[in-house]
mmCIF file of C-alpha atoms in Angstrom:
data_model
loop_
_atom_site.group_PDB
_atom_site.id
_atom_site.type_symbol
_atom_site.label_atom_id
_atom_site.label_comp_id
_atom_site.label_asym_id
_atom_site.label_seq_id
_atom_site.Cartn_x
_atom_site.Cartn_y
_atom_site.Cartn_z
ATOM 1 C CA UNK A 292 -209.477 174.468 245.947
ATOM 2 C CA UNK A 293 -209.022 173.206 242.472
ATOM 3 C CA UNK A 294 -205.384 173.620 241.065
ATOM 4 C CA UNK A 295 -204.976 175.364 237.273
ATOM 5 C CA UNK A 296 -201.678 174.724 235.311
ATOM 6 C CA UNK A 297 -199.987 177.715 234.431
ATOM 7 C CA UNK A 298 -198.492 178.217 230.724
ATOM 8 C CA UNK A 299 -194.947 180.068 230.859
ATOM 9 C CA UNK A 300 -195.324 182.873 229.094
ATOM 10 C CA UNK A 301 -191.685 183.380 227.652
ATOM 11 C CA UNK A 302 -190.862 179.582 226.244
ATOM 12 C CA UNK A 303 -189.002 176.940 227.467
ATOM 13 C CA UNK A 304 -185.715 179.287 228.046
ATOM 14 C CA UNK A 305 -186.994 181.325 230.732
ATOM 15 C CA UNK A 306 -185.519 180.470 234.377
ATOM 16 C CA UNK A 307 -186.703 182.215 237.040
ATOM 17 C CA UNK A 308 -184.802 183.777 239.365
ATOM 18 C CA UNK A 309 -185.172 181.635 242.082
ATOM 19 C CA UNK A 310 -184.759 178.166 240.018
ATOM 20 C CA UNK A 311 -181.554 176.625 241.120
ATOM 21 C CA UNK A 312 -179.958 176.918 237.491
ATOM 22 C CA UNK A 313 -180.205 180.534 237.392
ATOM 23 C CA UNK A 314 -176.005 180.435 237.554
ATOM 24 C CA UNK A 315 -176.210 178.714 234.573
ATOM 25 C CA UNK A 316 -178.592 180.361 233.131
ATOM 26 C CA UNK A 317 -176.517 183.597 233.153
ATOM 27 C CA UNK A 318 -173.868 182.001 231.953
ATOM 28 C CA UNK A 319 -175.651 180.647 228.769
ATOM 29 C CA UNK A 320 -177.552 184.021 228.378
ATOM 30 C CA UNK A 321 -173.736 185.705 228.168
ATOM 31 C CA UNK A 322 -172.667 183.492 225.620
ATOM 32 C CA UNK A 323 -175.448 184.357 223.403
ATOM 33 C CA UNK A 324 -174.717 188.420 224.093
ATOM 34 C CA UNK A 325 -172.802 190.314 221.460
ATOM 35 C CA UNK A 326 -169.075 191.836 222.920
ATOM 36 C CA UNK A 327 -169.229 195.508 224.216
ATOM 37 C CA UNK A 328 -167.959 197.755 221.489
ATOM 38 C CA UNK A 329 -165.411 200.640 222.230
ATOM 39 C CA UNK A 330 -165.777 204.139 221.405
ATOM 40 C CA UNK A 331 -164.231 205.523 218.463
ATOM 41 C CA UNK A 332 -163.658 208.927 219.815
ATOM 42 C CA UNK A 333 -160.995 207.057 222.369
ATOM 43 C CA UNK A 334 -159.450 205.426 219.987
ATOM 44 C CA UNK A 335 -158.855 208.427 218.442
ATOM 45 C CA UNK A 336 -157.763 210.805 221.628
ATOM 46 C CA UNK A 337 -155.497 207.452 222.120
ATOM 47 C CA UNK A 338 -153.588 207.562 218.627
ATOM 48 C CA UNK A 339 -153.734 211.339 218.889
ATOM 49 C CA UNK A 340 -152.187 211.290 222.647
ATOM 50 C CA UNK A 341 -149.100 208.984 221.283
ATOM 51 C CA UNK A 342 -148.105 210.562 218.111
ATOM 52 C CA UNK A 343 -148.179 214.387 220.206
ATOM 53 C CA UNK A 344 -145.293 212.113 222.431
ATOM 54 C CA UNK A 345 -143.596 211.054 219.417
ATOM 55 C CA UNK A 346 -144.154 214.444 218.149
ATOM 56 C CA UNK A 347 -142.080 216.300 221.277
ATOM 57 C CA UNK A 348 -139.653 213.171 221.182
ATOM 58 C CA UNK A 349 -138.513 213.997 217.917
ATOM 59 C CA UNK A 350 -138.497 217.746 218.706
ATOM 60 C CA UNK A 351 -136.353 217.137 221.757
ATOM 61 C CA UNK A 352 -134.226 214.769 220.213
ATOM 62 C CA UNK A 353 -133.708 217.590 217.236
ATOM 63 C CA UNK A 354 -133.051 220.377 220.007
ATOM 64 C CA UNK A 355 -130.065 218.031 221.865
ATOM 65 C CA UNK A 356 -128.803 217.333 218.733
ATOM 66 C CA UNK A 357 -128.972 221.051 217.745
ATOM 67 C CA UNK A 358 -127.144 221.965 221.056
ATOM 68 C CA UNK A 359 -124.268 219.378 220.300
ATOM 69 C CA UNK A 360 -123.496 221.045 216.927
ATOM 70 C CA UNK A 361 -123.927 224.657 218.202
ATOM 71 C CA UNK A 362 -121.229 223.458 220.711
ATOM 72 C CA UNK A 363 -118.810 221.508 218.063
ATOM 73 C CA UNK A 364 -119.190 225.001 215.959
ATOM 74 C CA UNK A 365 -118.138 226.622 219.286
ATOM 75 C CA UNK A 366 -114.961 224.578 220.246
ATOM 76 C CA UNK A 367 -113.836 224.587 216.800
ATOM 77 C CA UNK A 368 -114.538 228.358 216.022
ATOM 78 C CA UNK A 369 -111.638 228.574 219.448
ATOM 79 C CA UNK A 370 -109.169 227.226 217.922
ATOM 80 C CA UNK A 371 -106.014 229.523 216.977
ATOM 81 C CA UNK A 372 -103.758 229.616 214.405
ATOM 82 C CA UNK A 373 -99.691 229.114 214.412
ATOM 83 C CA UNK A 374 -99.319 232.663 213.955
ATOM 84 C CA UNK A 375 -102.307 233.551 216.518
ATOM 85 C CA UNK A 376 -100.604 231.271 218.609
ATOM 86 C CA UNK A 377 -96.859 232.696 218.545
ATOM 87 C CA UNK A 378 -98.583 236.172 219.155
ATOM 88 C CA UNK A 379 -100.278 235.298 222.222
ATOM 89 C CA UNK A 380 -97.468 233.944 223.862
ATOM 90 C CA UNK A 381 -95.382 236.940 222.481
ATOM 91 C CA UNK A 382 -97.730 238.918 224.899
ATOM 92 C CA UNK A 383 -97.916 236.776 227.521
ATOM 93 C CA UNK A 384 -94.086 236.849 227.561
ATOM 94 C CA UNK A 385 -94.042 240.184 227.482
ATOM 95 C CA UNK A 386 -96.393 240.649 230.705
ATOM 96 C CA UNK A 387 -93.707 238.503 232.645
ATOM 97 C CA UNK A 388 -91.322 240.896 231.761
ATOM 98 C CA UNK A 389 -93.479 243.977 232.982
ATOM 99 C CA UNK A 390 -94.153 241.730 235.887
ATOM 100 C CA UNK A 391 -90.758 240.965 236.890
ATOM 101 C CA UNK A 392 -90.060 244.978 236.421
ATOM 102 C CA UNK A 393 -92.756 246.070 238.629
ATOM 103 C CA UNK A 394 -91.156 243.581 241.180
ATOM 104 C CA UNK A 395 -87.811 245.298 240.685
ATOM 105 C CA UNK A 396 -88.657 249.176 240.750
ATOM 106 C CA UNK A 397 -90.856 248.080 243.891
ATOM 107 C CA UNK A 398 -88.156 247.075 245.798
ATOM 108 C CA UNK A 399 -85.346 249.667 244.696
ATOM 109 C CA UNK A 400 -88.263 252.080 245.784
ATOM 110 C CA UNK A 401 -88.651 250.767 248.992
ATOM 111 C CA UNK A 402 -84.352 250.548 249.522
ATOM 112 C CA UNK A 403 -84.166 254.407 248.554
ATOM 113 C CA UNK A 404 -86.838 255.215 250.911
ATOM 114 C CA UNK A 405 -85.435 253.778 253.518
ATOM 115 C CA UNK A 406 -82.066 255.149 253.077
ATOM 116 C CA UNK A 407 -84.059 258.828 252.875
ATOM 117 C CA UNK A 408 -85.695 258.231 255.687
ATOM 118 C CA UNK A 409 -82.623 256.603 257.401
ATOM 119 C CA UNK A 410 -79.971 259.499 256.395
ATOM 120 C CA UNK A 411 -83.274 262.375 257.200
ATOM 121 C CA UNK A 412 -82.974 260.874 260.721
ATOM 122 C CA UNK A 413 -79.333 260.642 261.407
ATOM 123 C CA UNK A 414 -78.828 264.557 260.021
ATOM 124 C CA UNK A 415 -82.011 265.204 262.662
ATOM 125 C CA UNK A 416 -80.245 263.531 265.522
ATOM 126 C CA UNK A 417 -76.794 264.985 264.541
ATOM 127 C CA UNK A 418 -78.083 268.659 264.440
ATOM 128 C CA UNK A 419 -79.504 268.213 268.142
ATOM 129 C CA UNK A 420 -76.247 267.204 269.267
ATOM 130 C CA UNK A 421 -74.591 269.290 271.902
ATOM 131 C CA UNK A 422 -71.222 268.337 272.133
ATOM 132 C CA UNK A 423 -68.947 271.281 272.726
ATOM 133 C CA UNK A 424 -65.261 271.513 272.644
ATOM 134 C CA UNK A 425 -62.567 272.832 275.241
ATOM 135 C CA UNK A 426 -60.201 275.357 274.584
ATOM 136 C CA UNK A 427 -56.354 273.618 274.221
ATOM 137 C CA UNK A 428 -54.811 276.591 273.296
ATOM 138 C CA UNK A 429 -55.587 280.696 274.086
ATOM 139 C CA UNK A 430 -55.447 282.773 270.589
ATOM 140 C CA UNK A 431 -52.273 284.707 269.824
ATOM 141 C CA UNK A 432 -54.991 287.605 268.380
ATOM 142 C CA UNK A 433 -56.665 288.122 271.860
ATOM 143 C CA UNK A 434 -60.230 287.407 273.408
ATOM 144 C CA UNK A 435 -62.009 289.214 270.576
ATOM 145 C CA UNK A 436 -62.510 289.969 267.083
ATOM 146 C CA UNK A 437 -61.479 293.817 265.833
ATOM 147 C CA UNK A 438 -64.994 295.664 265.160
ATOM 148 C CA UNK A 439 -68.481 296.197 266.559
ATOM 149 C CA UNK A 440 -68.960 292.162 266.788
ATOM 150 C CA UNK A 441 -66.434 290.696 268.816
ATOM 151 C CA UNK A 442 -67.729 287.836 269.127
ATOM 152 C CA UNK A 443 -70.377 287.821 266.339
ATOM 153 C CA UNK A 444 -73.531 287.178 267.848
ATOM 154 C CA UNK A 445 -74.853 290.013 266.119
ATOM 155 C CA UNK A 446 -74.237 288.478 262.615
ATOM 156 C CA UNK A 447 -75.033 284.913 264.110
ATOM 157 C CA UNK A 448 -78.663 285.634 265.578
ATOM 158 C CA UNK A 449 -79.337 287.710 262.129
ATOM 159 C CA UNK A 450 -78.338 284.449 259.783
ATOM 160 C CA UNK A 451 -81.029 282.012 262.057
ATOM 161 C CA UNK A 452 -78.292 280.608 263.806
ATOM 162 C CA UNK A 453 -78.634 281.702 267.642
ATOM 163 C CA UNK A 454 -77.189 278.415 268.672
ATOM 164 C CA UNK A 455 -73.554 278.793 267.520
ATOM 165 C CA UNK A 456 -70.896 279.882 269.440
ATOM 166 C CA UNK A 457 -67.587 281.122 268.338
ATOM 167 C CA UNK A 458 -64.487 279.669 269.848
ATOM 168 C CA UNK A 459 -60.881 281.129 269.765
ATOM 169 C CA UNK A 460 -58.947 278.099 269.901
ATOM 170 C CA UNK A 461 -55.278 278.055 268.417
ATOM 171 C CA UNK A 462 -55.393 274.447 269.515
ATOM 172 C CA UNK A 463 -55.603 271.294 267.657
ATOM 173 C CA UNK A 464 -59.170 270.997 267.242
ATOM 174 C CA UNK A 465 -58.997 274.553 265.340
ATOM 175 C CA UNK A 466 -58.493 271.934 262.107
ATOM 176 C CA UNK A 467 -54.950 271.592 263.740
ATOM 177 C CA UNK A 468 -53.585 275.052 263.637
ATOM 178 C CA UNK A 469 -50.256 276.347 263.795
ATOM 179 C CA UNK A 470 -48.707 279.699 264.597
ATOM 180 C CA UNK A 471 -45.886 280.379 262.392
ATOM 181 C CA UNK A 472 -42.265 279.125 262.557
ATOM 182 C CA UNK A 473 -40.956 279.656 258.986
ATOM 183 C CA UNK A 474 -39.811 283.468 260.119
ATOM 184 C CA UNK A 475 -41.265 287.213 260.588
ATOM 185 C CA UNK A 476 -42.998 287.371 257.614
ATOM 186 C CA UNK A 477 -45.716 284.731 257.827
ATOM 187 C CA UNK A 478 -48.548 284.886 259.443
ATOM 188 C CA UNK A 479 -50.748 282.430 260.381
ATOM 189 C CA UNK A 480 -55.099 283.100 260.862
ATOM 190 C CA UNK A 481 -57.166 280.211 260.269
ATOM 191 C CA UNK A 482 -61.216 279.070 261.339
ATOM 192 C CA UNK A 483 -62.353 275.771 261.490
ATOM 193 C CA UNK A 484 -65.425 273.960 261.174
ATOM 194 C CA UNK A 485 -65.349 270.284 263.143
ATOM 195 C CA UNK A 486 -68.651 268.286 262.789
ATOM 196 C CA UNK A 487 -67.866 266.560 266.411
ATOM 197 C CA UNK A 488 -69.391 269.948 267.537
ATOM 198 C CA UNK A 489 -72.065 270.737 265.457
ATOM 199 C CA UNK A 490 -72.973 274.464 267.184
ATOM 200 C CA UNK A 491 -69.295 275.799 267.325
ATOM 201 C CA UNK A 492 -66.413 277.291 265.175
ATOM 202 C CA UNK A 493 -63.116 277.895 265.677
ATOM 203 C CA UNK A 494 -61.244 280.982 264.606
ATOM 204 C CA UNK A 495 -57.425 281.841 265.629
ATOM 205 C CA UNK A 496 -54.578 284.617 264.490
ATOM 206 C CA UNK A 497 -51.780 286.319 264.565
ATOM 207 C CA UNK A 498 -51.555 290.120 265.932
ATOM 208 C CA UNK A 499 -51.577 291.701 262.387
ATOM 209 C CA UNK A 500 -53.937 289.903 260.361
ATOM 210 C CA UNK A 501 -56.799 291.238 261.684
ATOM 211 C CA UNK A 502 -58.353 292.826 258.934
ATOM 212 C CA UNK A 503 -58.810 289.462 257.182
ATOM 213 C CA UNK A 504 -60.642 287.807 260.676
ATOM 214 C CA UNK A 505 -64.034 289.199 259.994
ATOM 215 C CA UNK A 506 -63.599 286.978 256.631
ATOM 216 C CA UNK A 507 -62.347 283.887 257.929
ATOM 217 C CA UNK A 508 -65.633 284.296 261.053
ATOM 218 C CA UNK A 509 -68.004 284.569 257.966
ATOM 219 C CA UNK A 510 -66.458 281.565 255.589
ATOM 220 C CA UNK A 511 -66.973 278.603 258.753
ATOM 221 C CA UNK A 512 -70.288 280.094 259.755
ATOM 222 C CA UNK A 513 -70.974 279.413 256.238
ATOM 223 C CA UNK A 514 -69.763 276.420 256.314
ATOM 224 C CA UNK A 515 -72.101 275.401 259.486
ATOM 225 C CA UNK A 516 -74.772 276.421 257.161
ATOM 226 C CA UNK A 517 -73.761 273.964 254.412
ATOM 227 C CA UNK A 518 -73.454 271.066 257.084
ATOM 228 C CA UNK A 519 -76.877 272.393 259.211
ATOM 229 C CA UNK A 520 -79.009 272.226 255.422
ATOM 230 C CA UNK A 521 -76.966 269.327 253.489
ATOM 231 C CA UNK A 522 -75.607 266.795 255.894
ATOM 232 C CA UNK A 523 -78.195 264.002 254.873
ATOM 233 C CA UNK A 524 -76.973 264.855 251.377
ATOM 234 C CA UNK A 525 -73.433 264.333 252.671
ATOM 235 C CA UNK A 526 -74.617 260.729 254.509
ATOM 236 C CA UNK A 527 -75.747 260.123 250.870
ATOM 237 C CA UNK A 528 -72.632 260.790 249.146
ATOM 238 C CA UNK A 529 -71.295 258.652 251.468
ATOM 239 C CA UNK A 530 -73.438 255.749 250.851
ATOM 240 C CA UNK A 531 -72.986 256.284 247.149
ATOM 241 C CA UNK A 532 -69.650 255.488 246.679
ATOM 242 C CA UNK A 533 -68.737 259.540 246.848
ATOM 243 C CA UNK A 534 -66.214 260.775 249.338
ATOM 244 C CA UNK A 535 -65.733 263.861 250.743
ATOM 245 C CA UNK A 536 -62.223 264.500 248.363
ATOM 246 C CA UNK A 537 -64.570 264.039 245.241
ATOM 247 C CA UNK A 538 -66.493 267.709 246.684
ATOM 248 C CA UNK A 539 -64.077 268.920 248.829
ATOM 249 C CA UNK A 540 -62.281 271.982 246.552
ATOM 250 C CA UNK A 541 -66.329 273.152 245.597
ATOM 251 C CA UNK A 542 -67.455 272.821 249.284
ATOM 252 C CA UNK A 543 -64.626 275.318 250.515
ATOM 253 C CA UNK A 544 -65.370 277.728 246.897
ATOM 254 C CA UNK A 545 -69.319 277.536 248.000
ATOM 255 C CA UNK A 546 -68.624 278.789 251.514
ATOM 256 C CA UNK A 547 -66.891 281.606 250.343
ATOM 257 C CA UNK A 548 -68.763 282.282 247.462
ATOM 258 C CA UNK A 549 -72.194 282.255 249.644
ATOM 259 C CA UNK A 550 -70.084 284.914 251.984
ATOM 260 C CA UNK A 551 -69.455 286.672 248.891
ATOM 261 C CA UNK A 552 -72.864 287.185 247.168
ATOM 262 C CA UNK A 553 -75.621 286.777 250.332
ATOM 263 C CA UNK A 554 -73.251 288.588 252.934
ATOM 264 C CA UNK A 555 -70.873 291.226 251.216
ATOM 265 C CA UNK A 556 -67.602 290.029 251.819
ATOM 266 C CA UNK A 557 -65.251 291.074 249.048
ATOM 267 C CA UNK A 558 -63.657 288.223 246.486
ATOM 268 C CA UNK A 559 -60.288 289.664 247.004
ATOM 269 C CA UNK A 560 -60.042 288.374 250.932
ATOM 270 C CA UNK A 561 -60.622 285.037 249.796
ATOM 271 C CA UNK A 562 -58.378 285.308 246.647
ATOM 272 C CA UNK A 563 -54.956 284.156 247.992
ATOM 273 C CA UNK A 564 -56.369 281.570 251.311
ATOM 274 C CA UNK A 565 -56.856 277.839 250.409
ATOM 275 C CA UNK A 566 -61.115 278.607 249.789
ATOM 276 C CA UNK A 567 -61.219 281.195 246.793
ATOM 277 C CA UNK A 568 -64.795 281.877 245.509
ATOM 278 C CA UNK A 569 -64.036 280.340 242.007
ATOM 279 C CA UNK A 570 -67.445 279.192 240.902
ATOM 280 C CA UNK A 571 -68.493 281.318 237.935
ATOM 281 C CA UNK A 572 -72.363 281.654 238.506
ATOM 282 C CA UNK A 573 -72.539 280.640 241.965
ATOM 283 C CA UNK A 574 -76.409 280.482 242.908
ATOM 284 C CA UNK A 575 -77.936 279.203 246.317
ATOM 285 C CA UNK A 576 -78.492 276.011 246.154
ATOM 286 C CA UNK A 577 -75.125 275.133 243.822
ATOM 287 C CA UNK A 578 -73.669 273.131 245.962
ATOM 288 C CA UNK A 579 -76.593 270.524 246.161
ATOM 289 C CA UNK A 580 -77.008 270.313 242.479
ATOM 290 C CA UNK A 581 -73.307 269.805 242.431
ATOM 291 C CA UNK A 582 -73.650 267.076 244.401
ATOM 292 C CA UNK A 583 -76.502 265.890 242.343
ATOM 293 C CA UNK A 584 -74.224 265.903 239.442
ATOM 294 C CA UNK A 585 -71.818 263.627 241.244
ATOM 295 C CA UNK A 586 -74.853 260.807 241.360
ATOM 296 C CA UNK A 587 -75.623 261.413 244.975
ATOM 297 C CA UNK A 588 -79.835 261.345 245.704
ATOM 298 C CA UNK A 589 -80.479 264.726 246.775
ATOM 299 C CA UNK A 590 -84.126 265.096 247.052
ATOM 300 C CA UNK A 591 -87.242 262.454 248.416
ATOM 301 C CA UNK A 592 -87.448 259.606 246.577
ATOM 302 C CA UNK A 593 -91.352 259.499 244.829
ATOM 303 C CA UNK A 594 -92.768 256.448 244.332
ATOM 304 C CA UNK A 595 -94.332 257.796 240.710
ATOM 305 C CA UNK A 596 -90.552 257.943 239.317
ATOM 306 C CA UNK A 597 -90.708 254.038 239.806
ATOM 307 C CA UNK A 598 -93.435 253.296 237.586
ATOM 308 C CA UNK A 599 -92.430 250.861 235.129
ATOM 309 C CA UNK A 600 -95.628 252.652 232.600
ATOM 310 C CA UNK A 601 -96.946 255.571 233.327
ATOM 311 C CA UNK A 602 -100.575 255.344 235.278
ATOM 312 C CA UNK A 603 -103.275 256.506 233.443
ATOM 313 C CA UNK A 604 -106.749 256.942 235.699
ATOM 314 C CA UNK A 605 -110.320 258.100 234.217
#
């Protein structure tokens, strides 16, 4: 067939694809193209994103440093003056004290309760006791008392006190008694009351003083009584530095005086034995409160007399 020539149709700078200078080609063709252009708008969002970071970096920085001074203010606002100073510790000083007293009326409560409880329990055991003595000696008055209670279980059972017996004794454990040797006109009746035998008294006399027996029964039953209701307060006395001679006159003057006023027995057959009732006023209970008056601890220690303040509770 006949062959026609072909004109390009673009120039002399077209390469086709498959020419083997396309690679060059390109290469020349991006030379000659313009650079991309970026967008404004991300520019903008760019600058915009940094200076909101610098923004909240200065606000953070501002806070912190807002937090330091609140916290210098702080610190310094604690401090104390001289005189702020010396009244603090004046307190403080002052709560040692009231702690060291606290410590102190603790224990002297706990020492006086255990002495209560201590002399409460010894009284206990010594009112069970049963010892009971033998007779040494027969009475010079007989085996009775004159009247309708010979041997005053009558009166005995009526005063709560069923467990006493009386003994005639004019031996030595009747308090060491003693008939008469000083001639016909002296007569000799005496009682005793021994705490080795804490249920019995002893009673002895001479044919002719019988009409002052019934008195001398009445005074050592009384003074059973005094030992059966106050002998922890007598432990106590004891323990306190008060003996039995610092009581001893106002123990015998209670016995008779409680004979006297709770059991009829005339003042006059006391008046001229060692126990006259000489207490003007004599009540029930005055021998105790004599006793307290001595300094002896008569009633239950309470723990709110050891306060060192007094409790106050809503």
């Amino acid at each position: 067939m006949p062959q026609t020539t072909l004109t390009p149709a673009h120039g002399p700078d077209f390469v086709s694809p498959a020419s083997p200078d396309a690679t060059a080609g390109d290469a020349a063709s991006d030379e000659l193209l313009p650079p991309p252009r970026r967008s404004r708008r991300a520019l903008w969002i760019a600058l915009s994103v940094i200076t909101g970071v610098l923004l909240l970096g200065g606000a953070a920085a501002a806070t912190t440093w807002a937090l330091v001074d609140a916290h210098e203010r702080a610190l310094a606002a604690r401090t104390v003056s001289g005189v702020q100073q010396d009244v603090i510790e004046a307190e403080l000083s002052g709560l040692a004290d009231v702690s060291q007293r606290i410590e102190e009326q603790g224990a002297a409560y706990r020492e006086a309760r255990s002495a209560w409880d201590s002399e409460q329990a010894q009284a206990a055991e010594w009112r069970a006791g049963t010892a009971t003595p033998s007779v040494s000696a027969g009475n010079p008055g007989g085996g009775a008392m004159p009247g309708a209670d010979p041997s005053g279980r009558a009166f005995l059972d009526s005063i709560g006190a069923s467990q006493v017996q009386l003994v005639l004794d004019a031996g030595v454990d009747n308090c060491g008694y003693q008939a008469a040797d000083d001639g016909p006109y002296t007569l000799v009746l005496g009682g005793c009351f021994d705490t080795r035998f804490p249920n019995s008294v002893f009673l002895a006399w001479e044919p002719g003083t019988e009409q002052g027996v019934w008195a001398i029964f009445v005074h050592e039953v009384m003074h059973w009584y005094q030992y059966h209701t106050y002998y922890a307060a007598f432990i106590a006395a004891e323990r306190v530095g008060v003996s039995g001679d610092a009581y001893g006159t106002e123990l015998e003057a209670d016995a008779s005086c409680r004979a006297v006023h709770l059991y009829g027995i005339p003042a006059s057959q006391y008046a001229n034995t060692s126990a006259p009732c000489s207490i003007e006023g004599w009540y029930d209970g005055w021998l105790l409160d004599h006793l307290a008056a001595l300094g002896v601890p008569v009633t239950e220690p309470a723990s709110e007399d050891y306060e060192v303040s007094e409790v106050v509770r809503p």
